[in-house]
Short mmCIF file of C-alpha atoms in Angstrom, two decimals:
data_model
loop_
_atom_site.label_atom_id
_atom_site.label_comp_id
_atom_site.label_asym_id
_atom_site.label_seq_id
_atom_site.Cartn_x
_atom_site.Cartn_y
_atom_site.Cartn_z
CA MET A 490 83.71 53.78 65.64
CA ASP A 491 84.18 51.90 68.92
CA VAL A 492 86.50 54.06 71.05
CA SER A 493 86.08 52.05 74.27
CA ARG A 494 89.25 50.07 73.57
CA TYR A 495 91.18 53.34 73.79
CA LEU A 496 89.82 54.22 77.24
CA ASP A 497 92.91 53.24 79.24
CA LEU A 498 95.16 55.16 76.87
CA PHE A 499 92.85 58.18 77.10
CA LEU A 500 92.91 58.12 80.90
CA ASP A 501 96.69 57.73 81.09
CA GLU A 502 97.39 60.54 78.64
CA SER A 503 94.77 62.79 80.21
CA ARG A 504 96.40 62.43 83.62
CA GLU A 505 99.75 63.37 82.10
CA HIS A 506 98.25 66.54 80.66
CA LEU A 507 96.56 67.37 83.97
CA GLN A 508 99.94 67.05 85.67
CA ILE A 509 101.37 69.49 83.11
CA LEU A 510 98.52 71.90 83.86
CA ASN A 511 99.03 71.64 87.61
CA MET A 512 102.79 72.14 87.46
CA GLY A 513 102.45 74.94 84.94
CA LEU A 514 100.00 76.87 87.10
CA LEU A 515 102.29 76.48 90.11
CA ASN A 516 105.14 77.91 88.02
CA LEU A 517 102.94 80.81 86.86
CA GLU A 518 102.20 81.66 90.48
CA LYS A 519 105.93 82.32 90.85
CA ASP A 520 106.31 84.12 87.51
CA PRO A 521 103.09 84.89 85.55
CA ASN A 522 105.06 86.19 82.55
CA ARG A 523 106.69 82.90 81.49
CA LEU A 524 105.67 82.39 77.88
CA ASP A 525 107.15 78.87 77.78
CA VAL A 526 104.83 77.79 80.59
CA LEU A 527 101.83 79.44 78.92
CA ASN A 528 102.61 77.53 75.73
CA GLU A 529 102.75 74.25 77.68
CA LEU A 530 99.39 74.98 79.33
CA PHE A 531 97.83 75.89 75.99
CA ARG A 532 99.08 72.68 74.33
CA ALA A 533 97.87 70.54 77.25
CA ALA A 534 94.39 72.09 77.16
CA HIS A 535 94.26 71.81 73.36
CA THR A 536 95.26 68.14 73.40
CA LEU A 537 92.77 67.31 76.16
CA LYS A 538 90.04 69.05 74.18
CA GLY A 539 90.75 66.98 71.09
CA MET A 540 91.07 63.64 72.89
CA SER A 541 87.90 64.12 74.94
CA ALA A 542 85.90 65.18 71.87
CA THR A 543 87.07 62.05 70.04
CA MET A 544 86.04 59.88 73.00
CA GLY A 545 82.66 61.60 73.24
CA TYR A 546 83.22 63.29 76.60
CA ASN A 547 81.62 66.59 75.68
CA LEU A 548 81.81 68.22 79.13
CA ILE A 549 85.59 67.76 79.24
CA SER A 550 85.87 69.02 75.68
CA GLN A 551 83.71 72.05 76.48
CA LEU A 552 85.70 73.00 79.57
CA THR A 553 89.12 72.55 77.98
CA HIS A 554 87.95 74.56 74.97
CA ARG A 555 87.15 77.52 77.25
CA MET A 556 90.51 77.10 79.00
CA GLU A 557 92.27 77.00 75.65
CA SER A 558 90.53 80.18 74.46
CA LEU A 559 91.47 82.06 77.63
CA LEU A 560 95.08 80.88 77.50
CA GLU A 561 95.29 81.90 73.84
CA LYS A 562 94.32 85.48 74.73
CA ILE A 563 96.92 85.58 77.49
CA LYS A 564 99.56 83.97 75.29
CA THR A 565 99.01 86.59 72.58
CA LYS A 566 99.09 89.39 75.20
CA HIS A 567 95.45 90.39 74.76
CA LEU A 568 95.01 89.68 78.48
CA LEU A 569 97.33 89.82 81.47
CA MET A 570 97.79 86.72 83.61
CA ASN A 571 96.98 87.33 87.27
CA GLN A 572 96.30 85.33 90.43
CA GLU A 573 92.52 85.41 89.94
CA ILE A 574 92.84 83.71 86.56
CA ILE A 575 95.30 81.17 87.98
CA ASN A 576 92.85 80.36 90.80
CA VAL A 577 90.03 79.69 88.33
CA LEU A 578 92.29 77.55 86.13
CA PHE A 579 93.18 75.50 89.21
CA GLN A 580 89.43 75.02 89.74
CA CYS A 581 89.18 73.79 86.15
CA VAL A 582 91.94 71.23 86.74
CA ASP A 583 90.19 70.01 89.91
CA ILE A 584 86.95 69.54 87.96
CA LEU A 585 88.77 67.73 85.16
CA GLU A 586 90.32 65.36 87.70
CA LYS A 587 86.85 64.62 89.12
CA MET A 588 85.48 63.88 85.67
CA LEU A 589 88.37 61.54 84.86
CA LEU A 590 87.69 59.69 88.11
CA MET A 591 84.03 59.32 87.11
CA ILE A 592 85.07 57.87 83.76
CA GLU A 593 87.47 55.47 85.47
CA GLU A 594 84.59 54.29 87.68
CA GLY A 595 82.48 53.61 84.60
CA LYS A 596 80.28 56.68 85.02
CA ILE A 597 79.41 59.37 82.51
CA PRO A 598 80.74 62.76 83.74
CA GLN A 599 77.74 64.85 84.76
CA LEU A 600 78.70 68.03 86.58
CA ASN A 601 77.21 71.52 86.51
CA LEU A 602 79.90 73.64 84.85
CA LYS A 603 77.72 76.71 84.27
CA ASP A 604 79.36 78.95 86.90
CA LEU A 605 82.90 77.87 86.03
CA LEU A 606 82.37 78.36 82.29
CA GLU A 607 80.88 81.78 82.99
CA LYS A 608 83.96 82.76 85.00
CA LEU A 609 86.23 81.70 82.15
CA ASN A 610 84.11 83.64 79.67
CA GLN A 611 84.17 86.77 81.84
CA PHE A 612 87.94 86.62 82.14
CA GLU A 613 88.23 86.15 78.38
CA GLN A 614 86.07 89.24 77.86
CA GLY A 615 88.26 91.24 80.24
CA VAL A 616 85.85 91.31 83.20
CA VAL A 617 87.61 91.28 86.58
CA ILE A 618 86.26 88.78 89.12
CA ASN A 619 87.20 89.18 92.77
CA THR A 620 88.15 85.74 94.13
CA LYS A 621 90.13 87.00 97.10
CA ARG A 622 89.26 89.09 100.12
CA PRO A 623 89.84 92.82 99.59
CA ILE A 624 93.17 94.24 100.74
CA THR A 625 92.76 95.81 104.17
CA GLN A 626 95.48 98.41 103.92
CA GLU A 627 94.63 101.96 102.89
CA VAL A 628 93.69 101.76 99.20
CA GLU A 629 92.65 104.42 96.75
CA LYS A 630 92.13 104.64 93.02
CA ILE A 631 95.10 105.55 90.87
CA PRO A 632 95.99 109.24 91.45
CA GLU A 633 95.34 111.89 88.85
CA GLU A 634 98.75 113.48 89.32
CA LYS A 635 100.66 111.67 86.59
CA GLY A 636 103.97 113.10 87.76
CA GLU A 637 104.37 109.99 89.91
CA PHE A 638 104.75 107.84 86.78
CA ASP A 639 106.95 107.93 83.70
CA GLU A 640 105.61 107.48 80.16
CA TYR A 641 106.16 103.71 80.11
CA GLU A 642 104.31 103.22 83.42
CA ILE A 643 101.42 105.39 82.23
CA ASN A 644 101.14 103.27 79.07
CA VAL A 645 101.10 100.05 81.13
CA ILE A 646 98.37 101.49 83.37
CA SER A 647 96.30 102.66 80.40
CA GLU A 648 96.57 99.25 78.72
CA ALA A 649 95.51 97.46 81.90
CA ILE A 650 92.47 99.73 82.31
CA SER A 651 91.50 99.25 78.65
CA GLN A 652 91.49 95.47 79.24
CA GLY A 653 89.13 95.81 82.19
CA PHE A 654 91.65 95.40 85.00
CA ASN A 655 91.44 97.46 88.18
CA VAL A 656 94.45 99.67 88.89
CA TRP A 657 95.19 100.70 92.45
CA LYS A 658 97.56 102.89 94.38
CA ILE A 659 98.25 101.12 97.68
CA VAL A 660 99.79 102.97 100.61
CA ILE A 661 101.33 100.77 103.31
CA ARG A 662 102.78 102.16 106.51
CA VAL A 663 105.17 100.13 108.67
CA SER A 664 105.16 100.95 112.37
CA GLU A 665 108.27 102.85 113.50
CA ASP A 666 108.94 100.32 116.28
CA CYS A 667 108.50 97.33 113.95
CA LEU A 668 111.28 94.73 114.24
CA MET A 669 112.84 93.51 110.99
CA LYS A 670 111.13 96.33 109.15
CA GLY A 671 112.79 95.51 105.82
CA VAL A 672 111.77 91.84 105.95
CA ARG A 673 108.16 92.66 106.75
CA ALA A 674 107.94 95.28 104.01
CA PHE A 675 109.49 92.87 101.51
CA MET A 676 106.95 90.16 102.46
CA VAL A 677 104.13 92.64 101.82
CA PHE A 678 105.63 93.43 98.41
CA ARG A 679 105.83 89.73 97.49
CA ASN A 680 102.23 89.17 98.60
CA LEU A 681 101.10 92.04 96.39
CA GLU A 682 102.95 90.46 93.45
CA ASN A 683 100.89 87.33 94.00
CA LEU A 684 97.69 89.39 93.80
CA GLY A 685 98.57 91.16 90.57
CA GLU A 686 101.25 93.05 88.67
CA VAL A 687 103.20 95.69 90.62
CA ILE A 688 103.86 98.51 88.15
CA LYS A 689 105.87 100.72 90.48
CA SER A 690 107.12 100.62 94.04
CA ILE A 691 108.28 103.57 96.14
CA PRO A 692 110.75 102.80 97.63
CA SER A 693 112.22 100.33 95.12
CA VAL A 694 112.52 96.63 95.89
CA ARG A 695 116.28 97.05 96.39
CA ASP A 696 115.74 99.87 98.89
CA ILE A 697 113.15 97.78 100.71
CA GLU A 698 115.60 94.88 101.01
CA ASP A 699 118.31 97.26 102.28
CA GLU A 700 115.84 99.01 104.66
CA LYS A 701 116.54 102.34 102.97
CA PHE A 702 113.14 103.81 103.73
CA GLU A 703 111.41 105.63 106.55
#
């Protein structure tokens, strides 16, 4: 079957799906728990996989297959979405864009995807990959004294550990003479949310906003 006559259609539709992937990942950075966005990402990766396989672009099909498998595990709550996974998925989209450009220029996509595919596989298997610099504030492993957490929080922590995620207790001290103490503390909280899931905050987010803390 001669599929060359479908090339323009393939490129146009592929770009549309890449746009969906880009926008979806940006939305997940704001709220990683949006199931509607996860479903959109999954469908886009699935469609790209099928189209590229039909056109004979095996590298694109291989990469989108790994993306689809990872998104399926997150969608079915076998894995938790976090910023590290989002970063790697953005890398996948960048690579897909490069391969589409190669095709548009009449070239056969030939890129080394070994490291990227390995990252996707490790995430799918629940292995945590550090893609950011370590947090510089005082950090220690989760405390043994479970009195700090209620039953629900303990269950969330246990589930995260069972899936291979690291769980941390982070202690942040704001200088007594700090101006706009509440704003600075709230910015720290938001930055931590971008790094992972905040299970508990002492003081609460509301108290931080109202500067009801020492």
